[in-house]
Coordinates of C-alpha atoms (C1' of nucleotides) in Angstrom, one line a residue:
Chain A
M1 CA 0.0 0.0 0.0
Q2 CA 1.5 3.3 -1.1
F3 CA 0.5 6.9 -0.4
H4 CA 1.8 10.2 -1.6
N5 CA 3.7 12.0 1.1
S6 CA 3.6 15.8 0.8
L7 CA 6.7 15.8 3.0
T8 CA 8.9 14.0 0.4
G9 CA 6.8 14.7 -2.7
R10 CA 6.6 11.1 -3.6
K11 CA 4.7 7.9 -3.0
E12 CA 5.9 5.8 -0.1
V13 CA 5.1 2.4 1.2
F14 CA 2.7 2.8 4.1
S15 CA 3.7 1.3 7.4
P16 CA 2.0 2.5 10.5
R17 CA 4.0 2.7 13.7
E18 CA 2.0 -0.1 15.3
P19 CA 1.0 -3.0 13.1
G20 CA -2.7 -3.0 12.3
R21 CA -3.4 0.3 13.9
V22 CA -3.5 3.8 12.2
Q23 CA -3.9 7.2 13.7
I24 CA -5.2 9.9 11.4
Y25 CA -5.7 13.5 12.2
V26 CA -7.6 15.7 9.8
C27 CA -7.9 19.5 10.1
G28 CA -11.5 20.3 10.4
V29 CA -13.5 23.4 9.7
T30 CA -13.8 26.8 11.3
V31 CA -17.5 26.8 12.3
Y32 CA -18.8 30.2 11.3
D33 CA -20.9 29.0 8.3
R34 CA -22.3 26.0 6.6
C35 CA -20.1 23.6 4.7
H36 CA -19.8 23.9 0.9
I37 CA -19.0 21.2 -1.7
G38 CA -15.3 21.8 -1.4
H39 CA -15.5 20.8 2.3
G40 CA -17.6 17.9 1.1
R41 CA -14.9 16.7 -1.3
A42 CA -12.2 17.0 1.3
Y43 CA -14.0 15.0 4.0
V44 CA -15.3 12.4 1.4
V45 CA -11.6 11.9 0.5
W46 CA -10.5 11.4 4.1
D47 CA -13.5 9.3 5.0
T48 CA -12.6 7.1 2.1
L49 CA -9.1 6.8 3.3
R50 CA -10.3 5.8 6.7
R51 CA -12.9 3.4 5.3
Y52 CA -10.4 1.8 3.0
L53 CA -7.9 1.3 5.8
E54 CA -10.6 -0.3 7.9
W55 CA -11.7 -2.4 5.0
R56 CA -8.1 -3.6 4.7
G57 CA -8.2 -4.6 8.4
F58 CA -6.6 -1.7 10.2
G59 CA -8.0 -0.3 13.4
V60 CA -8.3 3.4 12.8
Q61 CA -8.4 6.3 15.2
Y62 CA -9.7 9.2 13.2
V63 CA -9.7 12.6 14.9
Q64 CA -10.9 15.8 13.4
N65 CA -11.1 19.1 15.1
F66 CA -13.4 22.0 15.1
T67 CA -11.9 25.5 15.3
D68 CA -14.5 27.2 17.5
I69 CA -13.0 30.6 18.1
D70 CA -11.7 32.8 15.5
D71 CA -12.1 36.4 14.0
K72 CA -14.8 35.2 11.6
I73 CA -16.8 33.5 14.3
I74 CA -16.7 36.6 16.4
Q75 CA -17.6 38.7 13.4
R76 CA -20.5 36.4 12.6
A77 CA -21.8 36.5 16.2
N78 CA -21.7 40.3 16.1
Q79 CA -23.6 40.4 12.9
E80 CA -26.3 38.0 14.2
A81 CA -26.3 39.7 17.6
R82 CA -26.0 36.5 19.5
P83 CA -23.3 34.7 21.5
W84 CA -20.4 33.2 19.6
Q85 CA -21.2 29.9 21.3
A86 CA -24.5 29.9 19.5
V87 CA -22.9 30.4 16.1
V88 CA -20.5 27.6 16.9
E89 CA -23.2 25.2 18.1
D90 CA -25.5 25.7 15.1
N91 CA -22.7 25.2 12.6
I92 CA -21.4 22.1 14.3
Q93 CA -24.9 20.6 14.1
S94 CA -25.1 21.5 10.5
Y95 CA -21.7 20.0 9.9
Y96 CA -22.9 16.7 11.3
A97 CA -26.0 16.8 9.2
D98 CA -24.1 17.6 6.0
M99 CA -21.5 14.9 6.6
A100 CA -24.3 12.4 7.2
L101 CA -25.8 13.3 3.8
L102 CA -22.5 12.3 2.2
N103 CA -22.3 9.0 4.2
I104 CA -19.2 10.1 6.0
K105 CA -18.6 8.1 9.1
P106 CA -18.4 10.1 12.3
A107 CA -14.9 10.7 13.5
T108 CA -13.6 8.7 16.5
L109 CA -13.3 12.1 18.2
Y110 CA -14.2 15.7 17.3
P111 CA -12.2 17.8 19.7
R112 CA -13.0 21.5 19.9
A113 CA -10.2 24.0 20.5
M114 CA -11.9 25.8 23.3
E115 CA -12.2 22.5 25.3
S116 CA -8.4 22.3 25.2
V117 CA -7.4 25.8 26.3
P118 CA -5.5 24.5 29.3
E119 CA -3.5 22.1 27.1
I120 CA -2.9 24.9 24.6
K121 CA -1.6 27.2 27.3
D122 CA 0.7 24.5 28.6
F123 CA 2.0 23.9 25.1
I124 CA 2.8 27.6 24.6
S125 CA 4.5 27.9 28.0
A126 CA 6.7 24.9 27.1
L127 CA 7.7 26.5 23.8
V128 CA 8.6 29.7 25.7
D129 CA 10.6 27.7 28.2
K130 CA 12.5 26.0 25.4
G131 CA 13.2 29.3 23.7
Y132 CA 11.1 28.8 20.6
A133 CA 8.5 31.4 21.6
Y134 CA 8.4 34.8 23.3
A135 CA 5.8 37.0 24.9
A136 CA 5.4 40.5 23.5
A137 CA 2.9 43.1 24.8
G138 CA 0.2 40.5 25.6
D139 CA 0.8 38.3 22.5
V140 CA 3.0 35.3 22.3
Y141 CA 4.9 34.6 19.1
Y142 CA 6.7 31.6 17.7
A143 CA 10.3 32.5 16.7
V144 CA 10.4 30.9 13.2
R145 CA 14.1 31.2 12.7
K146 CA 14.8 29.1 15.8
F147 CA 13.4 26.1 14.1
D148 CA 16.0 24.9 11.6
S149 CA 13.9 22.9 9.3
Y150 CA 11.1 25.5 8.9
G151 CA 9.7 25.2 5.4
K152 CA 10.4 21.5 4.9
L153 CA 6.8 20.6 4.2
S154 CA 6.0 23.4 1.8
G155 CA 9.4 23.5 0.2
K156 CA 9.8 27.2 1.1
K157 CA 13.0 28.9 2.1
I158 CA 13.2 31.5 4.8
A159 CA 14.9 33.8 2.3
D160 CA 11.9 33.6 -0.1
L161 CA 9.4 34.1 2.6
E162 CA 10.9 37.3 3.9
V163 CA 9.9 39.2 0.7
G164 CA 6.3 38.2 0.9
A165 CA 6.0 38.7 4.6
S166 CA 7.5 42.2 4.6
E167 CA 5.2 43.4 1.9
R168 CA 2.0 42.3 3.7
I169 CA 3.0 42.9 7.2
V170 CA 0.5 44.7 9.5
Q171 CA 2.4 47.5 11.2
E172 CA 1.1 47.1 14.7
D173 CA 2.0 43.4 14.7
L174 CA 5.4 44.2 13.3
A175 CA 6.1 46.4 16.3
R176 CA 5.6 43.4 18.6
K177 CA 7.2 40.7 16.5
R178 CA 10.9 40.2 16.6
D179 CA 10.8 39.0 13.0
P180 CA 8.1 39.5 10.4
L181 CA 7.9 35.7 9.9
D182 CA 6.9 34.9 13.4
F183 CA 3.3 33.9 14.0
A184 CA 1.0 34.3 16.9
L185 CA 0.5 31.4 19.4
W186 CA -1.5 33.6 21.8
K187 CA -3.4 36.7 20.9
G188 CA -3.8 39.3 23.6
A189 CA -7.5 40.2 24.3
K190 CA -9.1 43.0 22.4
P191 CA -12.0 45.0 24.0
G192 CA -15.4 43.2 23.6
E193 CA -13.9 39.9 22.4
P194 CA -14.0 36.6 24.2
A195 CA -10.9 36.0 26.2
W196 CA -9.3 33.5 28.5
D197 CA -6.9 34.2 31.4
S198 CA -3.4 33.0 31.1
T199 CA 0.1 33.7 32.5
F200 CA 0.8 35.6 29.3
G201 CA -2.3 37.8 30.0
S202 CA -5.9 37.6 28.9
G203 CA -6.5 36.5 25.3
R204 CA -7.1 33.5 23.1
P205 CA -5.1 30.9 21.2
G206 CA -3.8 31.4 17.7
W207 CA -5.1 29.0 15.1
H208 CA -2.0 26.9 14.5
I209 CA -1.3 25.9 18.1
E210 CA -4.8 24.3 18.4
C211 CA -4.0 21.4 16.2
S212 CA -0.5 20.8 17.8
A213 CA -2.0 20.8 21.3
M214 CA -5.0 18.7 20.5
I215 CA -3.0 16.1 18.6
A216 CA -0.6 15.8 21.6
Q217 CA -3.5 15.6 24.0
H218 CA -5.6 13.1 22.2
M219 CA -3.3 11.1 20.0
G220 CA 0.4 11.4 21.1
E221 CA 3.5 13.1 20.0
T222 CA 3.8 11.3 16.7
I223 CA 0.9 10.1 14.6
D224 CA 0.8 8.1 11.3
I225 CA -1.2 10.4 9.0
H226 CA -1.9 14.1 9.1
A227 CA -4.3 15.2 6.4
G228 CA -6.1 18.3 5.2
G229 CA -6.7 20.6 2.3
E230 CA -3.8 21.6 0.2
D231 CA -4.3 25.2 1.2
L232 CA -3.2 24.3 4.7
V233 CA 0.3 23.2 3.7
F234 CA 1.5 26.7 4.3
P235 CA 1.4 28.2 6.7
H236 CA -0.8 26.0 8.9
H237 CA 0.8 22.6 8.7
E238 CA 4.3 24.1 8.4
N239 CA 3.6 25.9 11.7
E240 CA 2.2 22.8 13.3
I241 CA 5.4 21.0 12.5
A242 CA 7.4 23.9 13.9
Q243 CA 5.5 23.9 17.1
S244 CA 5.2 20.1 17.8
E245 CA 8.6 19.1 16.6
A246 CA 10.3 21.9 18.5
L247 CA 8.7 20.8 21.6
H248 CA 8.8 17.0 21.3
G249 CA 11.9 16.5 19.2
H250 CA 10.5 14.0 16.8
P251 CA 8.1 14.0 13.8
L252 CA 4.6 15.2 14.3
A253 CA 3.4 12.9 11.5
N254 CA 5.1 10.3 9.4
L255 CA 2.8 10.8 6.4
W256 CA 1.2 14.1 5.3
M257 CA -1.6 13.9 2.8
H258 CA -3.4 16.8 1.1
N259 CA -6.5 17.0 -1.0
A260 CA -6.8 19.2 -4.1
F261 CA -9.6 21.8 -4.3
V262 CA -13.0 22.0 -5.9
Q263 CA -13.1 24.8 -8.4
L264 CA -16.2 26.6 -9.6
N265 CA -15.9 27.9 -13.1
G266 CA -12.2 27.3 -13.1
E267 CA -11.7 29.3 -9.9
K268 CA -11.0 28.2 -6.4
M269 CA -14.2 27.8 -4.3
S270 CA -13.9 29.3 -0.9
K271 CA -15.7 31.1 1.8
S272 CA -13.4 34.0 1.4
L273 CA -14.2 34.4 -2.3
G274 CA -17.9 33.9 -1.6
N275 CA -18.3 31.7 -4.7
F276 CA -19.5 28.6 -2.9
I277 CA -22.4 26.1 -3.2
T278 CA -23.4 24.4 0.0
I279 CA -23.8 20.7 0.4
H280 CA -27.3 21.4 1.8
E281 CA -28.2 23.2 -1.4
I282 CA -27.0 20.3 -3.6
A283 CA -28.9 17.8 -1.5
T284 CA -32.2 19.5 -2.3
K285 CA -31.7 19.0 -6.0
Y286 CA -29.7 15.8 -6.3
H287 CA -29.1 12.6 -4.3
P288 CA -26.2 13.6 -2.1
L289 CA -24.3 10.4 -2.9
A290 CA -24.0 11.7 -6.5
L291 CA -21.8 14.4 -5.0
R292 CA -19.8 11.7 -3.2
L293 CA -19.5 9.8 -6.4
L294 CA -18.4 13.0 -8.3
S295 CA -15.7 13.6 -5.6
L296 CA -14.4 10.1 -6.0
Q297 CA -14.3 10.2 -9.8
S298 CA -11.3 12.5 -9.5
H299 CA -8.1 11.5 -7.8
Y300 CA -7.9 13.3 -4.4
R301 CA -4.8 15.2 -5.5
T302 CA -6.4 16.5 -8.7
A303 CA -8.6 19.6 -8.8
I304 CA -12.2 19.1 -9.7
N305 CA -13.9 21.7 -11.8
F306 CA -17.4 21.6 -10.6
T307 CA -20.1 22.3 -13.2
D308 CA -23.8 21.5 -13.6
E309 CA -22.9 19.1 -16.3
S310 CA -20.4 17.1 -14.2
L311 CA -22.8 16.9 -11.3
A312 CA -25.7 15.9 -13.6
A313 CA -23.5 13.1 -15.1
A314 CA -22.6 11.9 -11.7
A315 CA -26.2 11.9 -10.7
R316 CA -27.1 9.6 -13.6
S317 CA -24.2 7.3 -12.8
W318 CA -25.3 7.2 -9.2
K319 CA -28.8 6.2 -10.3
D320 CA -27.4 3.2 -12.1
I321 CA -25.5 2.1 -9.0
E322 CA -28.5 2.7 -6.8
Q323 CA -30.8 0.7 -9.0
V324 CA -28.4 -2.2 -9.0
I325 CA -28.0 -2.1 -5.2
Q326 CA -31.8 -2.1 -4.9
F327 CA -32.1 -5.0 -7.4
G328 CA -29.9 -7.2 -5.2
Y329 CA -31.9 -6.4 -2.0
T330 CA -35.2 -7.2 -3.7
Q331 CA -33.7 -10.4 -5.1
N332 CA -32.4 -11.3 -1.6
F333 CA -28.9 -12.0 -3.0
G334 CA -27.5 -11.8 0.6
A335 CA -24.6 -9.9 1.9
S336 CA -22.5 -12.9 2.8
G337 CA -21.1 -15.5 0.4
E338 CA -18.3 -15.7 -2.2
Y339 CA -16.9 -12.8 -4.1
V340 CA -15.5 -12.7 -7.6
T341 CA -11.9 -12.4 -6.5
A342 CA -10.5 -11.0 -9.7
Y343 CA -12.5 -7.8 -9.2
V344 CA -11.5 -7.6 -5.6
E345 CA -7.9 -8.0 -6.5
R346 CA -8.0 -5.3 -9.2
F347 CA -9.9 -3.0 -6.9
T348 CA -7.4 -3.5 -4.1
E349 CA -4.5 -2.9 -6.4
A350 CA -6.0 0.4 -7.6
M351 CA -6.7 1.6 -4.1
D352 CA -3.4 0.6 -2.8
N353 CA -1.8 2.9 -5.3
D354 CA -2.4 6.2 -3.5
L355 CA -6.1 5.7 -3.2
A356 CA -6.8 5.6 -6.9
T357 CA -10.6 6.0 -6.6
P358 CA -11.2 6.7 -10.3
Q359 CA -9.7 3.3 -11.2
G360 CA -11.6 1.7 -8.3
L361 CA -14.8 3.2 -9.8
A362 CA -14.0 1.8 -13.2
I363 CA -14.1 -1.6 -11.7
I364 CA -17.4 -0.7 -9.9
F365 CA -18.9 0.2 -13.3
E366 CA -17.8 -3.0 -14.9
L367 CA -19.9 -4.8 -12.3
V368 CA -22.8 -2.4 -12.7
K369 CA -22.7 -2.8 -16.4
Q370 CA -23.2 -6.5 -16.0
L371 CA -25.9 -6.2 -13.4
L372 CA -28.0 -3.3 -14.6
P373 CA -29.2 -4.9 -17.9
E374 CA -30.3 -7.9 -15.9
R375 CA -32.1 -5.7 -13.5
N376 CA -33.8 -3.9 -16.3
R377 CA -34.8 -7.1 -18.1
L378 CA -36.5 -8.2 -14.9
V379 CA -38.3 -4.9 -14.5
H380 CA -39.4 -4.9 -18.1
G381 CA -40.5 -8.5 -18.2
G382 CA -37.7 -10.0 -20.1
A383 CA -35.8 -13.2 -19.3
L384 CA -32.5 -13.1 -17.4
M385 CA -29.3 -13.9 -19.3
L386 CA -27.2 -15.0 -16.3
D387 CA -28.2 -17.5 -13.7
L388 CA -29.1 -16.2 -10.3
A389 CA -26.1 -17.6 -8.5
T390 CA -23.7 -15.7 -10.8
L391 CA -25.8 -12.6 -10.4
A392 CA -25.7 -12.9 -6.7
M393 CA -22.0 -13.3 -6.6
L394 CA -21.4 -10.3 -8.8
W395 CA -23.8 -8.3 -6.7
R396 CA -22.1 -9.3 -3.5
T397 CA -18.8 -8.3 -4.9
L398 CA -20.2 -4.9 -5.9
I399 CA -21.6 -4.3 -2.4
Y400 CA -18.3 -5.4 -0.9
L401 CA -16.3 -3.0 -3.0
L402 CA -18.8 -0.1 -2.6
E403 CA -18.3 -0.2 1.2
P404 CA -14.8 1.4 1.4
L405 CA -16.0 4.0 -1.1
G406 CA -18.9 4.9 1.2
L407 CA -21.4 4.4 -1.6
V408 CA -23.5 1.8 0.2
G409 CA -25.0 1.6 3.6
T410 CA -27.8 3.6 5.1
P411 CA -26.8 7.2 5.2
A412 CA -28.8 9.2 7.7
F413 CA -30.5 11.5 5.3
A414 CA -31.6 14.7 6.9
L415 CA -33.5 15.5 3.7
E416 CA -35.3 13.1 1.6
P417 CA -33.9 13.6 -1.9
G418 CA -36.5 14.2 -4.5
Q419 CA -39.1 14.5 -1.7
A420 CA -40.8 17.3 -3.6
F421 CA -41.6 15.0 -6.4
T422 CA -42.9 12.1 -4.5
E423 CA -45.4 13.9 -2.3
N424 CA -48.1 14.6 -4.9
R425 CA -47.8 11.4 -6.8
I426 CA -50.7 10.0 -8.8
A427 CA -52.5 7.1 -7.0
P428 CA -51.9 3.6 -8.3
Q429 CA -55.6 3.0 -8.8
E430 CA -55.7 5.9 -11.1
I431 CA -52.8 4.6 -13.0
A432 CA -54.5 1.2 -13.3
A433 CA -57.7 2.9 -14.6
L434 CA -55.7 4.8 -17.3
I435 CA -53.9 1.6 -18.3
S436 CA -57.1 -0.3 -19.0
E437 CA -58.5 2.8 -20.8
R438 CA -55.4 2.7 -23.0
R439 CA -55.6 -1.0 -23.5
A440 CA -59.1 -0.5 -24.9
A441 CA -57.9 2.2 -27.2
K442 CA -55.1 0.0 -28.5
Q443 CA -57.5 -2.8 -29.2
N444 CA -59.5 -0.3 -31.3
K445 CA -56.3 0.7 -33.1
D446 CA -56.8 4.2 -31.6
Y447 CA -53.1 4.8 -31.2
A448 CA -53.5 8.5 -30.8
T449 CA -55.5 8.1 -27.6
A450 CA -53.1 5.4 -26.4
D451 CA -50.1 7.6 -26.9
Q452 CA -51.8 10.5 -25.2
I453 CA -52.3 8.4 -22.1
R454 CA -48.7 7.3 -22.2
Q455 CA -47.7 11.0 -22.4
T456 CA -50.0 12.0 -19.6
L457 CA -48.6 9.3 -17.3
M458 CA -45.1 10.2 -18.3
G459 CA -45.8 13.7 -17.2
Q460 CA -46.6 12.2 -13.8
G461 CA -43.4 10.3 -13.7
V462 CA -45.0 7.0 -14.6
V463 CA -43.3 4.8 -17.3
L464 CA -45.6 2.2 -19.1
V465 CA -44.1 -1.0 -20.4
D466 CA -46.0 -3.0 -23.0
S467 CA -45.3 -6.7 -23.1
R468 CA -45.8 -9.1 -25.9
D469 CA -48.6 -10.8 -24.0
Q470 CA -50.7 -7.6 -24.3
T471 CA -50.3 -6.7 -20.6
T472 CA -48.9 -3.4 -19.5
S473 CA -46.8 -2.8 -16.4
W474 CA -45.6 0.4 -15.0
H475 CA -42.9 1.9 -12.8
W476 CA -41.8 5.2 -11.5
Q477 CA -39.4 7.1 -13.7
D478 CA -36.8 7.3 -11.0
Chain B
rG1 C1' 9.0 37.0 -8.5
rG2 C1' 9.6 32.1 -5.4
rC3 C1' 7.5 27.1 -4.6
rG4 C1' 4.1 23.2 -6.0
rG5 C1' 0.6 20.9 -9.3
rU6 C1' -1.7 20.0 -14.0
rG7 C1' -2.7 19.7 -19.6
rU8 C1' -5.6 12.5 -22.9
rA9 C1' -12.7 12.9 -27.0
rG10 C1' -18.5 17.6 -25.7
rC11 C1' -17.7 16.3 -20.0
rC12 C1' -15.1 13.1 -16.0
rA13 C1' -11.0 9.9 -16.3
rA14 C1' -7.3 5.3 -16.8
rG15 C1' -2.6 4.9 -18.7
rC16 C1' 4.0 4.3 -15.3
rG17 C1' 8.3 2.3 -23.1
rG18 C1' 4.9 -1.9 -26.9
rU19 C1' 1.0 0.8 -30.4
rA20 C1' -5.3 4.9 -26.4
rA21 C1' -9.4 1.3 -19.9
rG22 C1' -14.1 2.7 -18.0
rG23 C1' -18.2 6.1 -17.2
rC24 C1' -21.6 10.3 -18.8
rA25 C1' -23.4 12.6 -23.1
rG26 C1' -24.2 11.8 -28.5
rG27 C1' -24.9 9.2 -33.7
rG28 C1' -26.6 4.7 -36.6
rG29 C1' -29.1 -0.1 -36.8
rC30 C1' -32.3 -4.5 -35.1
rC31 C1' -36.7 -5.1 -32.1
rU32 C1' -41.5 -2.1 -31.0
rG33 C1' -48.2 0.3 -33.8
rC34 C1' -45.4 4.3 -30.8
rA35 C1' -42.4 3.7 -26.6
rA36 C1' -39.5 1.3 -22.7
rA37 C1' -35.9 -2.4 -22.0
rG38 C1' -32.4 -5.3 -24.5
rC39 C1' -28.9 -6.5 -28.4
rC40 C1' -25.3 -4.8 -32.4
rU41 C1' -22.5 -0.6 -33.9
rC42 C1' -19.9 4.4 -34.5
rC43 C1' -17.3 8.4 -31.8
rA44 C1' -9.1 10.7 -29.7
rC45 C1' -4.0 13.9 -35.1
rC46 C1' -2.9 12.0 -26.2
rC47 C1' -1.0 21.2 -25.5
rC48 C1' 3.4 22.5 -29.0
rC49 C1' 8.5 21.8 -30.8
rA50 C1' 13.1 19.0 -30.7
rG51 C1' 15.6 14.7 -29.0
rU52 C1' 16.5 9.3 -27.0
rU53 C1' 14.6 4.4 -28.8
rC54 C1' 13.2 -0.9 -33.3
rA55 C1' 9.0 1.3 -30.5
rA56 C1' 7.0 7.4 -26.7
rA57 C1' 0.6 9.8 -24.3
rU58 C1' 4.4 7.4 -21.4
rC59 C1' 11.7 9.0 -21.0
rU60 C1' 15.0 13.8 -21.9
rG61 C1' 15.4 19.1 -23.2
rG62 C1' 12.8 23.6 -24.5
rG63 C1' 8.3 26.3 -25.0
rC64 C1' 2.9 27.5 -24.0
rG65 C1' -1.7 27.2 -21.2
rC66 C1' -4.5 26.6 -16.7
rC67 C1' -4.7 26.0 -11.3
rG68 C1' -3.0 26.5 -6.2
rC69 C1' 0.2 28.4 -2.2
rC70 C1' 3.4 32.5 -0.7
rU71 C1' -2.5 36.4 3.7
rC72 C1' -8.0 33.8 7.1
rC73 C1' -9.6 29.4 4.1
rA74 C1' -10.9 21.9 3.0

RNA sequence: GGCGGUGUAGCCAAGCGGUAAGGCAGGGGCCUGCAAAGCCUCCACCCCCAGUUCAAAUCUGGGCGCCGCCUCCA
């Protein structure tokens, strides 16, 4: 099993520190707003990593934080004229709901930064004691130049950074910092903002220190995998490394993995740019697993350009998979039994190669392509081409392979997809009446009337299927 | 400007030196009163130029385009 390590820039054989056990930490969201489809892609990717490792037999500790204090949260609370805690709580609940839509397994632990303030303060004190950090007028800064390997993750050199930093420096911060590159570990309290007491004075933690402190608190000094969005490589993850490795003297994580972004019209989608579509919004129009499928159709290190066309295509593909899944359940093919090992081997080989989900999905579609026509033959009254035992084995293999991709199971849907269309459906008795009316018309060779009835029902989402034996069956369009 | 990534059909995408997987969309045919479903079938000068090689989408060199990071951001 190989994964791409951002630290070395190449694929490496994966070997956890303890055999059979993997610790993964993923940087979570700052909870001042709802999640957009970019967040969805990111967490689908890391959930798939987690599921795949579990599928391969590892025990996985998956920890993902919430940043629950920050300038934007304070700003949002002021706008909405309510406590920052309320903004945080609402958005965390929305986060859980949105992730459930995408069939993302709950993390082992969701630590919140504000629950770890004591640990954060201790961490900062220890860095000060070791000479890596210094207090300045109520703030505490990390002295970047003290950490020799600063820049090793992002490939940046201190000399290159100086230019950028000096151009954008905020004058009042510069006055306190010994060096423009230094970053805040503790921010001195400002009037009217939430603050916590500390030996450095009243204030709140900087963003980067949260993750370092919470990883140490909940997972240990070195973990197997640290993951997050590629935008976090610099400065966030670089700073985490500087903090944790300066204090502990050994690697924070052996493997660093980063997901590429979702673009909208060729441009980065982000809260800052304001060009985002929320997961919630998508789920009212499409089955949310179509979004999961779309995310997995691209490799996690490749940008996805999100368009209506690509989502619509994914929705059609998802419908095929969904129909095949349903087919097996109605046929009672059973979840246990033999698999077609050739498919399992090819799937495993693809996924072992840096989580190559597009190739994994190609194998999924090979199975779907065999099963779907059989399902359709059955629905439309034709005879099956394959025997049931073979179909059952193919179906079981499909279900088995869909599991690590998170495309099967029972997602806790907060919204019923397509609910708007199902509420006012035509009654089956009415359909039956129209079918017999149409049969009479057909017998009289009144095809105009027959076609009109077909059209009418089609408008109601009902598809009529004529069989050779003069009978007509029907099913919902979706 | 520095660092990183990427460029394969209308769209997504595989490919890791041996003559272009798979999916979506689309075209044609058989079947059908019309449909649906099924079956058959069609659909790529691999960003450009120059090398290496018997052989290159794949390797080397040089261009060009797009994206990201360098500032809060998955």
